[in-house]
Amino acid sequence: MESVREKAIKAKKASLLISNSDSNIKNKALTEMAKVLDKERKKILDANKIDIESGKKLLDLGGITSSILKRLEVNDNKIDEMIKGIQDVAKLTDPVGKTLNSIELDNGLELYQIATPIGVIGMVFESRPDVVPQIISLALKSGNSVLLKGGKESINTNKAIFEILVDSIDNNSIPKDAFQLLEKREDVSEMLKLDKFIDLIIPRGSNEFVRFVQSNTKIPVLGHADGICHAYVDKIYDEKKAIEVCFDAKVQYPAVCNAIETLLVHKESADKFLPIIGKKYKDANVKIRCCEKSYEILKHLEVSKASELDWSTEYNDLIISIKIVDSIEDAVNHINNYGSHHTDTILTEDKAAAEYFLRYVDSSSVMLNASTRFADGFRYGKGAEVGISTGKIHARGPTGMEGLLIYKYLLLGKGQIVADYVGRNAKEYSHKKLNTTFEEALKKF
Amino acid sequence: MESVREKAIKAKKASLLISNSDSNIKNKALTEMAKVLDKERKKILDANKIDIESGKKLLDLGGITSSILKRLEVNDNKIDEMIKGIQDVAKLTDPVGKTLNSIELDNGLELYQIATPIGVIGMVFESRPDVVPQIISLALKSGNSVLLKGGKESINTNKAIFEILVDSIDNNSIPKDAFQLLEKREDVSEMLKLDKFIDLIIPRGSNEFVRFVQSNTKIPVLGHADGICHAYVDKIYDEKKAIEVCFDAKVQYPAVCNAIETLLVHKESADKFLPIIGKKYKDANVKIRCCEKSYEILKHLEVSKASELDWSTEYNDLIISIKIVDSIEDAVNHINNYGSHHTDTILTEDKAAAEYFLRYVDSSSVMLNASTRFADGFRYGKGAEVGISTGKIHARGPTGMEGLLIYKYLLLGKGQIVADYVGRNAKEYSHKKLNTTFEEALKKF
């Protein structure tokens, strides 16, 4: 069996070819993938059955949770979504080769900045087999190679989907080597050492796992850590909006990173707002952990008291911590100190408060009168999501195909040398903005 | 004395203030800095004298090289350049807050992507005191905090410049805490641990140092490693251009990363081209290391033979390795295998060859008939340079202020919740491109 290193070398080699693949050829390959996935449903469902059987045994032994088991399951509906996802990626504009900027350095010396794929992406994800078609299609469209490692619980399903997709590729037009599946847990540690061949690691998993990756590789990491999100109800707020948003942000799907963990309420709004939202949470079985002041208001609902640790805890569950703050400044400070710079929302009808919150909350998504649950690649109109980055480098927040792209500079000259531009009688740079693309410049050659 | 951690915490706190500083206030502060630097020349020159004295002693003991000593020196000319540099940064357009993209998710639910500073930058650089005003001005203009650590050889000069600049700031308009100077060597290791407060490390130094930084921190690193650059002379080439460019790229300033280390020549061009460029190199005291085939052509010039190691060595000196290749494909393969993905140039009059080279060489700058020495932030029209990145994440190649920026998403709603957009009767997202900026949207509040 091939080592991870051998696979990475193959992927690296293929990355130069796929980086220059024609848009039509890439789209044709994607359309074919969608078709074959439809035709080979049985193979996927059969493989998934094996994983589900093993999963059930693991569940009985306490090895996995029922929510992991649930995410593992693939049915015809989910295959339909996978097919739709690939078709959507085929429809996205091909970003590769686009001229981002062009400038004349001097007469006849032209600089073009063009979008390029990053190269080789290492993707490690949890047991959701739908990540396989999503990432393969995004990598193909953006001209990147990818090494994929999924959760061991879905190994048979992942492998079936991977093989169906990659087997459908005509190797003469797209290099199959661009797509590599890793199967063993040790393969991840091995992969993290291959900074010579892998350009970016994208881990999608628990916080502990993302931190482990960050601490054990020289390769840049694009990953999200915690999702400690907040809703803040200001002094002047609209009750209907505030109740709906605070409820949706916690209850609509509590297991995800863009659900809120803490509700902050201005002291002048607390007496009126907290009993209403508290009751609504209680009716939805949300456990409530209160600061000293809010405890006094909500103790009739059998709430408990929050500890310092609660302010920096991602529950991912039907639990919420509540804190009363003296001012919007206090709210913003709390969010910047305890939050994870992911997504936070303010409920206010006061323009100055809204602007202050939007400017000073240091998170990748900051919202006004909207649910934090909107922070998502699909909802943000990206077509498909690579991940949600809580880092502040390269890509921030919900990240689509743009996270897999970088650029290169192409300088077209006629024999110019730097010596002519230094010292006495130095020529001067014109630095004149051009409106031509690299393609147009090539034609004039 | 304050610990690095205390300084980083102060810088982090200040970063939220400076990130929202008004353009006019930032530009006024920069203009003041330029003025004060002019007024306090003597303080800088006196401090520099002390560093030069210690440097001379170190040189005698073999502790530093004469080129380091030379780079250490500050004179009135260099102070003029520093002043000019700060004034240039003041003239740059303020990128902060610019709306990069706006899209309607649904009627009354608008998403704005706006440019923001990264936050806190950790900058470690060699003994060139002119980096201090360059980085302080770039950080200020881009709204970032910065922790600076320069080489110990220039500690007095760096400190003098730092204090003059930071003392000139009116703390009521710009938080002085945004700028922190580190002085001890141990401070660097300490800084690398502070991933809670520092968002990006930019090391400017030797390859070994950059790799040390990458291996010892969870903080993202924007740094360049080697500069192993190539010139390739193709089958069809213009002799005058090829000779001038290959000479300039090696000889004009050999100690820098964008000078070439290896000259590749097509086998059909070697017999004619190599004796001419070989003679020119020889006359300029360039030592030549040849592959087997080029050795046969150039042995009359007392050249030596290259070893395998030469192809991946950055000489940073008047040394060049020369290799004859069978085809342009071989040249590109050699560059992608042995090079450092920095800057490479082709000398050709053949359009197809030019396009192949420009597309398939995987470097941050790829050039046609131009000297690799042009790869530089100032020459590329960026006004000032943060560094030259050989990484492929965030920023690639010569990097100006854009390397210190990221973005945040602002979602402006009217109480919308995600529950309305899922399941049966789900509302649909419009994902309609908007042409309004965030500033305009705020006005409509």
XYZ file of C-alpha atoms in Angstrom, chain A residues 28-427:
400
model
C -17.540 18.312 -17.798
C -15.803 16.208 -15.163
C -18.103 17.625 -12.466
C -21.223 16.906 -14.516
C -19.992 13.351 -15.053
C -19.379 12.971 -11.314
C -22.946 14.026 -10.548
C -24.240 11.526 -13.104
C -22.188 8.601 -11.844
C -23.094 9.323 -8.230
C -26.733 9.008 -9.244
C -26.094 5.719 -11.080
C -24.074 4.136 -8.285
C -26.418 4.843 -5.383
C -26.593 1.207 -4.402
C -22.851 0.962 -3.919
C -22.942 3.937 -1.557
C -25.976 2.715 0.383
C -24.471 -0.767 0.760
C -21.206 0.638 2.071
C -23.124 2.913 4.402
C -25.036 -0.068 5.805
C -21.751 -1.608 6.944
C -20.709 1.642 8.653
C -24.107 2.003 10.310
C -23.934 -1.582 11.617
C -20.493 -0.981 13.132
C -21.703 2.376 14.405
C -24.617 0.782 16.236
C -22.272 -1.649 17.937
C -19.988 1.244 18.927
C -23.004 3.144 20.232
C -23.943 0.200 22.447
C -20.392 0.139 23.786
C -20.487 3.894 24.382
C -17.795 4.465 21.740
C -19.781 7.084 19.829
C -22.801 9.280 20.489
C -26.170 8.926 18.802
C -25.687 12.283 17.078
C -22.497 10.990 15.419
C -24.388 7.882 14.351
C -27.105 10.055 12.887
C -24.693 12.207 10.900
C -23.159 9.012 9.543
C -26.319 7.896 7.811
C -26.655 8.259 4.059
C -30.008 7.834 2.313
C -31.374 8.672 -1.128
C -32.248 12.153 0.034
C -28.687 12.819 1.090
C -27.350 11.430 -2.185
C -29.705 13.821 -3.998
C -28.165 16.675 -2.007
C -24.654 15.503 -2.863
C -25.561 15.447 -6.572
C -27.130 18.892 -6.332
C -24.024 20.151 -4.535
C -21.699 18.959 -7.315
C -23.971 20.500 -9.954
C -23.930 23.794 -8.044
C -20.135 23.825 -7.995
C -20.119 23.167 -11.752
C -22.216 26.315 -12.156
C -19.857 28.561 -10.150
C -17.624 30.882 -12.170
C -14.128 29.456 -12.596
C -11.915 31.756 -10.523
C -8.582 30.373 -11.736
C -6.511 32.616 -13.989
C -8.667 35.677 -13.412
C -6.631 38.900 -13.557
C -7.043 40.525 -10.147
C -4.900 43.549 -10.856
C -2.643 44.871 -13.562
C -0.184 47.723 -13.449
C 2.481 49.128 -15.734
C 5.826 49.446 -13.932
C 7.261 51.301 -16.892
C 6.564 51.493 -20.594
C 6.610 47.878 -21.841
C 7.013 46.361 -18.369
C 3.619 45.101 -17.211
C 2.691 43.333 -13.984
C -0.343 41.038 -13.808
C -1.664 39.572 -10.572
C -3.700 36.490 -11.435
C -5.707 34.086 -9.275
C -4.185 30.623 -8.886
C -5.021 27.503 -6.901
C -3.070 27.075 -3.674
C -1.743 23.658 -4.698
C -2.259 20.723 -2.365
C -4.885 20.843 0.381
C -4.943 18.423 3.307
C -8.523 18.018 4.508
C -9.388 16.205 7.722
C -13.048 15.948 8.661
C -15.496 14.212 10.948
C -17.890 11.432 10.082
C -20.062 13.218 7.565
C -19.662 11.452 4.231
C -21.235 14.382 2.351
C -17.974 16.263 2.870
C -16.306 13.930 0.307
C -18.219 15.090 -2.796
C -18.257 18.669 -1.499
C -14.483 18.908 -1.133
C -13.623 16.894 -4.251
C -15.852 19.128 -6.370
C -14.511 22.338 -4.819
C -10.907 21.182 -5.216
C -11.467 20.190 -8.832
C -13.205 23.428 -9.752
C -10.538 25.539 -8.038
C -7.695 23.502 -9.597
C -6.289 22.105 -6.362
C -5.137 18.641 -5.384
C -6.565 17.310 -2.150
C -5.691 14.654 0.408
C -8.853 13.602 2.235
C -9.087 11.909 5.598
C -12.541 11.298 7.034
C -13.692 9.874 10.345
C -13.034 6.178 10.787
C -16.733 5.543 11.544
C -17.654 6.350 7.942
C -14.677 4.752 6.267
C -16.652 2.423 3.966
C -19.068 5.122 2.856
C -16.284 7.644 2.265
C -14.305 5.113 0.271
C -17.291 4.159 -1.881
C -18.105 7.790 -2.696
C -14.448 8.643 -3.276
C -13.945 5.745 -5.677
C -17.129 6.433 -7.622
C -16.146 10.072 -8.092
C -12.488 9.558 -8.934
C -13.146 6.541 -11.191
C -15.480 8.733 -13.242
C -12.601 11.053 -14.164
C -11.005 10.752 -17.594
C -7.346 10.742 -16.632
C -6.398 12.250 -19.975
C -8.176 15.473 -19.154
C -7.952 15.698 -15.346
C -5.160 13.966 -13.392
C -6.773 11.410 -11.059
C -3.722 11.669 -8.820
C -5.006 15.059 -7.689
C -7.393 13.190 -5.369
C -6.009 10.994 -2.611
C -7.883 9.246 0.169
C -6.174 8.546 3.480
C -7.689 5.866 5.623
C -5.725 5.323 8.801
C -5.689 7.512 11.856
C -1.844 7.564 11.853
C -2.003 8.991 8.341
C -2.982 12.358 9.804
C 0.202 12.741 11.866
C 2.164 11.626 8.846
C 0.445 14.192 6.658
C 1.186 17.037 9.101
C 4.924 16.461 8.538
C 4.752 16.863 4.764
C 5.140 20.637 4.542
C 7.229 20.177 1.397
C 4.192 18.835 -0.507
C 1.103 20.138 1.265
C 0.272 23.859 1.212
C -2.720 24.105 3.524
C -4.401 21.925 6.134
C -8.128 22.337 6.718
C -9.268 20.485 9.837
C -12.988 20.209 10.479
C -13.554 18.649 13.854
C -13.483 19.280 17.577
C -11.603 22.211 19.095
C -9.097 19.833 20.639
C -8.405 18.310 17.265
C -7.932 21.677 15.531
C -5.516 22.787 18.272
C -3.634 19.503 18.005
C -3.203 20.114 14.283
C -2.046 23.714 14.829
C 0.544 22.613 17.370
C 1.925 19.786 15.275
C 2.642 21.148 11.847
C 4.591 23.789 9.990
C 1.882 23.789 7.314
C -0.550 26.705 7.515
C -3.879 25.703 9.070
C -7.295 27.054 8.114
C -9.594 25.866 10.817
C -12.179 27.036 13.173
C -11.777 26.539 16.856
C -14.722 27.238 19.182
C -17.999 28.817 18.247
C -18.828 30.858 21.344
C -21.433 33.204 19.879
C -23.511 35.883 21.608
C -26.753 37.763 21.244
C -26.910 41.150 22.963
C -30.244 42.833 23.654
C -29.651 46.579 23.888
C -31.428 49.337 25.802
C -33.727 50.204 22.921
C -34.923 47.045 21.206
C -37.884 45.608 19.379
C -39.399 42.906 21.541
C -40.710 40.703 18.750
C -37.407 40.761 16.851
C -35.370 40.180 20.013
C -37.411 37.213 21.158
C -37.499 35.561 17.754
C -33.791 36.046 17.074
C -32.607 35.007 20.549
C -34.803 31.921 20.376
C -33.772 30.938 16.849
C -30.082 31.525 17.546
C -30.154 29.085 20.464
C -32.875 26.555 19.697
C -33.185 26.122 15.924
C -30.085 23.858 15.834
C -28.059 23.981 19.055
C -25.336 21.483 18.050
C -23.632 23.809 15.589
C -20.929 26.436 15.965
C -23.064 29.423 14.940
C -25.679 28.861 17.664
C -25.374 31.262 20.605
C -24.034 30.158 23.980
C -24.497 33.396 25.911
C -27.278 35.973 25.988
C -26.259 39.455 27.140
C -28.976 41.902 28.161
C -28.708 45.613 28.944
C -29.660 46.277 32.586
C -32.519 48.570 31.549
C -34.042 45.862 29.345
C -33.547 42.888 31.646
C -36.662 43.170 33.844
C -38.984 43.205 30.873
C -37.158 40.988 28.365
C -35.692 38.193 30.477
C -38.934 36.726 31.866
C -40.363 36.400 28.344
C -37.317 34.813 26.670
C -36.656 32.766 29.831
C -40.113 31.236 29.645
C -39.709 30.508 25.928
C -36.329 28.826 26.516
C -37.734 26.840 29.421
C -40.634 25.601 27.292
C -38.090 24.418 24.718
C -36.136 22.548 27.404
C -33.204 24.955 27.327
C -31.199 24.854 30.556
C -30.444 28.370 31.782
C -27.339 29.463 33.699
C -27.590 32.963 35.126
C -25.284 35.702 36.390
C -26.130 36.975 39.900
C -28.462 39.708 38.660
C -30.342 37.701 36.084
C -30.726 34.884 38.577
C -32.853 37.203 40.712
C -35.142 37.845 37.754
C -35.367 34.241 36.524
C -35.145 32.120 39.673
C -38.857 31.277 39.403
C -37.927 29.250 36.304
C -35.607 26.928 38.236
C -32.507 28.270 36.564
C -29.015 27.674 37.913
C -26.124 30.048 38.543
C -23.368 30.442 35.983
C -19.711 30.107 36.939
C -16.858 32.072 35.406
C -16.170 29.064 33.165
C -19.623 29.292 31.579
C -18.722 32.516 29.750
C -16.102 30.703 27.720
C -17.888 27.394 27.206
C -19.285 26.134 23.916
C -22.223 23.971 25.048
C -23.302 22.842 21.578
C -26.462 21.840 23.380
C -29.742 23.204 24.765
C -27.977 25.234 27.443
C -27.595 29.011 27.588
C -25.762 31.366 29.918
C -27.317 34.759 30.599
C -25.611 37.917 31.802
C -26.904 41.416 32.504
C -24.504 44.170 31.438
C -24.397 47.843 32.427
C -23.741 49.206 28.952
C -23.111 48.326 25.336
C -19.394 48.853 26.017
C -19.571 46.130 28.666
C -21.351 43.848 26.236
C -18.713 44.385 23.546
C -15.901 43.868 26.056
C -17.480 40.656 27.280
C -17.820 39.371 23.725
C -14.260 40.272 22.748
C -12.861 38.734 25.952
C -14.852 35.546 26.303
C -16.093 34.903 22.776
C -14.351 33.049 19.987
C -14.579 35.809 17.359
C -17.042 33.728 15.368
C -20.504 35.353 15.168
C -22.332 37.808 17.412
C -25.553 39.744 17.011
C -27.064 42.871 18.527
C -30.793 43.486 18.919
C -31.275 47.222 18.843
C -33.318 49.997 17.262
C -30.650 52.589 18.106
C -28.455 53.478 15.150
C -25.444 54.621 17.208
C -25.514 51.426 19.262
C -25.759 49.322 16.113
C -22.781 51.059 14.534
C -20.701 50.786 17.714
C -21.419 47.068 18.007
C -20.774 46.327 14.327
C -17.460 48.202 14.378
C -16.042 47.142 17.723
C -17.008 43.484 18.024
C -13.954 41.686 16.727
C -15.676 38.690 15.142
C -15.762 37.304 11.638
C -19.529 37.868 11.432
C -21.233 40.673 13.333
C -24.977 41.032 12.923
C -27.728 43.520 13.503
C -31.217 42.191 14.283
C -30.548 38.818 12.673
C -29.931 35.297 13.938
C -26.311 34.148 14.280
C -27.424 30.951 12.559
C -27.194 32.779 9.217
C -23.365 32.631 9.413
C -22.857 29.826 6.928
C -21.308 29.477 3.480
C -24.504 28.420 1.759
C -26.615 31.149 3.381
C -23.931 33.730 2.576
C -24.320 32.764 -1.087
C -20.981 31.008 -1.543
C -22.483 27.942 -3.179
C -20.418 25.534 -1.124
C -18.489 25.817 2.090
C -14.885 24.878 2.738
C -15.296 25.650 6.431
C -15.831 28.542 8.830
C -12.556 30.140 9.800
C -12.140 31.822 13.179
C -8.583 32.732 12.218
C -7.812 36.189 10.862
C -5.372 35.198 8.166
C -6.150 34.278 4.546
C -9.873 33.630 4.995
C -12.198 34.634 7.803
C -15.709 33.447 8.579
C -17.744 31.264 6.223
C -15.296 30.335 3.498
C -16.161 29.097 0.035
C -13.914 28.396 -2.916
C -12.011 31.641 -2.315
C -10.284 29.915 0.617
C -8.616 27.527 -1.837
C -7.185 30.290 -4.002
C -4.173 32.562 -3.947
C -2.444 34.505 -6.725
C 0.803 34.830 -8.601
C 2.466 37.849 -10.199
C 3.381 37.694 -13.881
C 5.796 40.358 -15.105
C 5.995 40.803 -18.866
C 9.043 42.688 -20.091
C 11.181 43.366 -23.126
C 14.563 42.825 -21.510
C 14.369 45.435 -18.734
C 16.985 45.324 -15.994
C 16.947 46.777 -12.479
C 20.354 48.452 -12.889
C 18.674 51.047 -15.145
C 16.304 52.016 -12.331
C 18.838 52.726 -9.575
C 21.527 55.309 -8.888
C 22.209 58.439 -10.927
C 20.041 58.947 -14.002
C 17.780 56.195 -12.725
C 14.680 55.587 -14.852
